[in-house]
XYZ file of C-alpha atoms in Angstrom:
360
model
C 105.058 128.376 115.278
C 105.141 125.435 112.973
C 105.943 122.116 114.366
C 107.403 120.925 110.935
C 110.570 122.014 109.536
C 109.423 124.871 107.293
C 111.944 124.582 104.707
C 111.126 120.725 104.177
C 107.321 121.879 104.147
C 107.982 124.307 101.468
C 109.833 121.916 99.502
C 107.319 119.268 100.110
C 104.725 121.577 98.545
C 107.195 122.189 95.550
C 107.682 118.365 94.938
C 104.008 117.770 95.079
C 103.390 120.306 92.473
C 106.228 118.980 90.468
C 104.678 115.383 90.555
C 101.349 116.770 89.283
C 103.179 118.324 86.251
C 105.304 115.053 85.827
C 102.222 112.874 85.932
C 100.791 115.332 83.253
C 103.962 114.817 81.272
C 104.844 118.471 81.591
C 108.075 117.593 83.040
C 110.545 115.118 81.872
C 112.044 112.428 84.293
C 115.369 114.472 84.489
C 113.573 117.552 84.977
C 111.378 116.123 87.789
C 114.579 114.534 89.375
C 116.197 117.862 89.352
C 113.665 119.443 91.110
C 113.515 116.780 93.803
C 117.211 117.315 94.172
C 117.362 121.035 94.283
C 114.431 121.197 96.652
C 115.278 118.129 98.972
C 112.411 117.024 101.562
C 113.201 114.621 104.268
C 109.539 114.081 105.447
C 108.228 110.664 105.566
C 104.609 111.010 103.701
C 103.165 107.665 102.596
C 100.358 107.000 100.418
C 96.693 107.370 101.573
C 96.387 103.556 102.049
C 99.435 103.394 104.451
C 98.657 106.622 106.189
C 95.121 105.181 107.151
C 96.884 101.838 108.220
C 99.367 103.536 110.229
C 96.943 105.693 111.713
C 94.648 102.957 112.812
C 97.538 100.831 114.161
C 98.949 103.780 116.113
C 95.821 104.322 117.741
C 95.428 100.628 118.883
C 99.173 100.730 119.975
C 98.815 103.890 122.074
C 95.359 102.822 123.453
C 96.968 99.392 124.560
C 99.915 101.189 125.717
C 98.192 103.685 128.042
C 96.016 100.844 129.356
C 99.026 98.778 130.329
C 100.846 101.789 132.020
C 97.672 102.299 133.967
C 98.082 98.873 135.479
C 101.359 100.249 137.092
C 100.131 103.598 138.392
C 98.866 103.901 142.045
C 95.150 102.603 142.325
C 93.263 105.907 142.741
C 89.639 105.665 141.857
C 87.075 108.366 141.062
C 86.904 111.030 138.302
C 89.662 113.160 139.741
C 92.255 110.314 139.481
C 91.041 109.501 135.706
C 91.047 113.288 134.938
C 94.862 113.434 135.924
C 95.610 110.399 134.284
C 94.065 111.670 130.935
C 95.820 114.663 131.167
C 99.267 113.115 131.928
C 98.908 110.664 129.184
C 97.760 113.320 126.699
C 100.894 115.557 127.647
C 103.126 112.401 127.311
C 101.799 111.582 124.029
C 102.056 115.235 122.714
C 105.736 115.325 123.794
C 106.366 112.139 121.664
C 104.588 113.485 118.901
C 106.670 116.545 118.895
C 110.062 115.471 119.974
C 110.338 111.884 118.383
C 107.870 111.503 115.543
C 107.978 114.828 113.964
C 111.497 116.355 114.988
C 113.530 112.964 114.950
C 111.611 110.795 112.512
C 110.408 113.631 110.264
C 106.693 111.964 109.851
C 104.694 114.350 107.971
C 100.844 113.389 107.548
C 101.830 109.725 107.955
C 98.887 108.691 109.990
C 101.207 108.260 113.011
C 101.486 112.114 113.652
C 97.811 112.356 112.906
C 96.701 109.687 115.494
C 99.164 110.932 118.249
C 97.826 114.735 117.676
C 94.303 113.430 117.925
C 94.929 111.207 120.674
C 96.782 113.823 122.827
C 93.725 116.429 122.146
C 91.165 113.874 123.097
C 93.123 112.911 126.509
C 93.779 116.520 127.326
C 90.079 117.671 126.418
C 88.713 114.510 128.373
C 90.768 115.165 131.452
C 89.650 118.710 131.576
C 86.139 117.819 131.427
C 86.414 114.908 133.980
C 88.197 117.523 136.314
C 85.437 119.982 135.937
C 82.644 117.221 136.646
C 84.644 115.993 139.683
C 84.763 119.413 141.123
C 80.811 119.532 140.738
C 80.973 122.566 138.679
C 77.773 123.152 136.509
C 79.037 125.300 133.892
C 76.903 126.905 131.062
C 76.549 124.616 127.879
C 78.538 127.317 125.854
C 81.616 126.832 128.099
C 82.188 123.369 127.185
C 82.562 124.587 123.508
C 84.785 127.280 124.479
C 87.336 125.154 126.309
C 88.222 123.069 123.225
C 89.017 126.626 121.125
C 92.546 127.245 122.057
C 93.476 123.514 121.729
C 91.928 123.181 118.309
C 93.676 126.474 117.426
C 96.965 125.349 118.317
C 96.585 122.140 116.686
C 95.491 124.196 113.417
C 98.430 126.718 113.706
C 101.162 124.298 114.725
C 100.246 121.363 112.673
C 98.117 122.690 109.778
C 95.650 120.034 110.507
C 92.301 120.436 108.502
C 90.196 118.401 110.739
C 91.304 120.376 113.786
C 90.321 123.376 111.617
C 86.624 121.893 110.854
C 86.119 120.979 114.600
C 87.529 124.582 115.672
C 85.096 125.910 113.493
C 82.053 123.964 114.631
C 83.001 124.539 118.312
C 83.198 128.152 117.992
C 79.581 128.319 116.058
C 78.245 126.063 118.711
C 79.602 128.629 121.353
C 78.033 131.391 119.636
C 74.737 129.412 119.258
C 74.328 128.730 122.946
C 75.401 132.083 123.896
C 72.366 133.538 122.135
C 70.150 130.890 123.438
C 71.344 131.928 127.137
C 69.863 135.456 126.193
C 66.343 134.320 126.189
C 63.808 135.064 123.850
C 65.589 138.010 122.285
C 68.805 135.894 121.847
C 66.758 133.239 120.243
C 64.944 135.655 117.861
C 68.290 137.258 116.809
C 70.114 133.968 116.430
C 69.903 133.926 112.422
C 71.277 137.363 112.142
C 74.157 136.891 114.586
C 75.023 133.488 112.768
C 75.077 135.357 109.307
C 77.026 138.258 110.876
C 79.589 136.025 112.686
C 79.975 133.881 109.356
C 80.605 136.742 107.020
C 82.937 138.168 109.592
C 84.894 134.764 109.327
C 84.607 134.956 105.591
C 86.198 138.280 105.322
C 89.118 137.243 107.749
C 89.735 134.101 105.734
C 89.934 136.133 102.551
C 92.241 138.584 103.978
C 94.638 135.859 105.482
C 94.596 134.098 102.007
C 96.055 137.064 100.471
C 99.289 136.826 102.601
C 102.166 135.069 101.410
C 103.559 134.108 104.417
C 100.402 131.989 105.320
C 100.756 129.854 102.137
C 101.369 126.761 103.981
C 97.980 127.400 106.013
C 95.988 127.696 102.644
C 94.008 124.398 102.965
C 92.996 125.579 106.475
C 92.111 128.834 105.403
C 90.009 127.704 102.373
C 88.096 125.219 104.833
C 87.457 128.148 107.024
C 86.119 130.123 103.957
C 83.808 127.140 102.908
C 82.425 126.507 106.326
C 81.643 130.109 106.604
C 79.763 130.568 103.413
C 77.774 127.404 104.569
C 76.817 128.676 107.850
C 76.098 132.105 106.236
C 73.373 130.541 104.119
C 72.029 128.075 106.527
C 71.681 131.262 108.937
C 69.256 132.878 106.230
C 67.733 129.701 105.149
C 63.715 129.604 105.618
C 63.723 125.860 106.597
C 66.482 126.250 109.069
C 65.062 129.339 110.739
C 61.503 128.163 110.607
C 62.238 124.737 112.425
C 64.644 126.243 114.965
C 61.901 128.825 115.621
C 59.458 126.121 116.411
C 62.035 124.142 118.304
C 63.749 126.981 120.359
C 60.788 129.469 120.816
C 57.940 126.752 121.175
C 56.130 128.405 118.258
C 52.770 127.051 117.591
C 51.977 128.001 114.057
C 48.472 127.749 113.041
C 47.443 126.729 109.481
C 48.368 129.735 107.074
C 50.536 131.480 109.904
C 54.380 131.986 109.315
C 57.312 132.780 111.239
C 58.432 136.691 111.898
C 60.344 138.002 108.968
C 59.363 135.004 106.684
C 59.458 137.164 103.449
C 63.014 138.189 104.404
C 63.935 134.491 104.727
C 62.274 133.569 101.750
C 64.221 136.044 99.768
C 67.555 135.117 101.392
C 66.886 131.480 100.552
C 66.962 132.321 96.963
C 69.002 135.536 96.795
C 72.278 134.035 98.614
C 72.745 131.383 96.140
C 72.716 133.738 93.476
C 75.007 136.170 95.207
C 77.430 133.331 95.596
C 77.271 132.442 92.173
C 77.650 136.094 90.848
C 80.440 136.636 93.206
C 82.291 133.461 92.270
C 82.097 133.938 88.487
C 82.851 137.825 88.975
C 85.994 136.770 91.034
C 86.636 133.343 89.428
C 86.376 131.877 92.931
C 85.746 128.143 92.750
C 84.832 128.038 96.545
C 81.882 130.354 95.877
C 80.735 128.606 92.802
C 80.827 125.233 94.579
C 78.856 126.666 97.736
C 76.392 128.473 95.316
C 75.514 125.151 93.928
C 75.080 123.319 97.134
C 72.962 126.465 98.436
C 70.960 126.366 95.346
C 70.061 122.694 95.842
C 69.235 123.170 99.507
C 67.067 126.020 98.414
C 65.150 123.828 95.916
C 64.595 121.241 98.720
C 63.497 124.030 101.011
C 60.627 125.261 98.880
C 59.862 121.553 97.839
C 59.532 120.877 101.658
C 56.733 123.481 101.950
C 55.328 124.265 98.752
C 55.543 121.596 96.035
C 52.599 119.130 96.424
C 54.334 116.455 94.088
C 55.733 113.422 95.442
C 59.579 113.419 96.540
C 60.515 110.760 94.181
C 58.972 112.463 90.990
C 60.336 115.870 92.196
C 63.954 114.965 92.972
C 63.975 112.865 89.699
C 63.048 115.882 87.707
C 65.513 118.287 89.477
C 68.280 115.703 89.283
C 67.823 115.297 85.535
C 67.666 118.828 84.997
C 70.946 119.450 86.799
C 72.626 116.667 84.811
C 71.421 118.205 81.518
C 72.543 121.602 82.701
C 76.199 120.196 83.713
C 76.498 118.382 80.334
C 75.442 121.531 78.522
C 77.976 123.921 80.559
C 80.718 121.289 80.399
C 80.115 121.478 76.428
C 79.971 125.063 76.256
C 83.235 125.528 78.292
C 85.352 122.997 76.299
C 86.945 126.291 75.009
C 87.684 129.307 77.289
C 84.837 131.562 77.879
C 85.701 134.517 79.921
C 88.363 132.992 81.814
C 86.457 129.876 82.483
C 86.975 126.412 80.898
C 86.118 122.888 81.522
C 89.095 121.590 80.100
C 92.132 120.496 82.055
C 94.649 123.431 82.381
C 97.488 120.891 82.418
C 96.312 119.342 79.159
C 95.740 122.940 77.645
C 99.364 123.849 78.596
C 100.653 120.617 77.117
C 99.048 121.316 73.867
C 100.344 124.656 73.814
C 103.774 123.434 74.367
C 103.600 120.768 71.595
C 102.223 123.685 69.296
C 105.512 125.583 70.148
C 108.048 125.303 67.240
C 111.415 123.655 68.326
């Protein structure tokens, strides 16, 4: 299922953690070297700068190579011919990625493998869409978001690619969105509740999968799924989003003093959801919930400012920003010492101090 060597992947994770401990002076040079020796990793994983450079260079090289190769292919014309070429190039690039770059060269998130993966996905999907267009098929809009799902799911599962996870989630939610639109007025009216229901289902799924030890290598992908699910759950119940979509999708003409259906429910959800996120984050000591609570709270403030606060944007945002900065400073000072399991202080630094305090 995993394209990379699993043992090297696990050892790479261990070495990365050991590097963090070594940088925090919790490990000596000898201890860090012993860990790297006992948990060998044969991956080539360069720094971020080199990764970006290799990514861009690979995209340029593969684009030039595919263009040059096209010159030697038979001179077919039309959408069908281009569709076949796209899919052939995509398949060839994917073979190069799996059999050469990963299996033989052991590249791991090195920029080259990222570029080849995205190029292969783009070429395959582009070829499929061109093929459908050349056949003259007029498919529902939702179908165009359904088609990429298996490709993106494969990239997520086999390569643990986080960008593919984000696009997979967005395509799935877009599929749900257009399916609801196709149901007419009833679907448009129920869209916010369906979005919230789908989001909470994905949240529960991600939470359950995060508890499985055999899926630890996919933890970053699952955390992204969890964060995006929380975001869409809140947006589905936010008054501003629901009101503006109601006007755009239902052609609702609101008279002065009038409001959308279930307005008080969405007023309540706009405020209650950030509070619920914060409560859950504090109760479970879950950083994802706490961060999303802060983002949702900021958007809730913007929502009520947009409709109900008569002051200028500049003054309002300045006051809110100053209050949030003061609150952050106060909380950071308060959490210098652990309080109910929460602390602002670096855990590595606290660990180092406790080690220094131990008698030798």
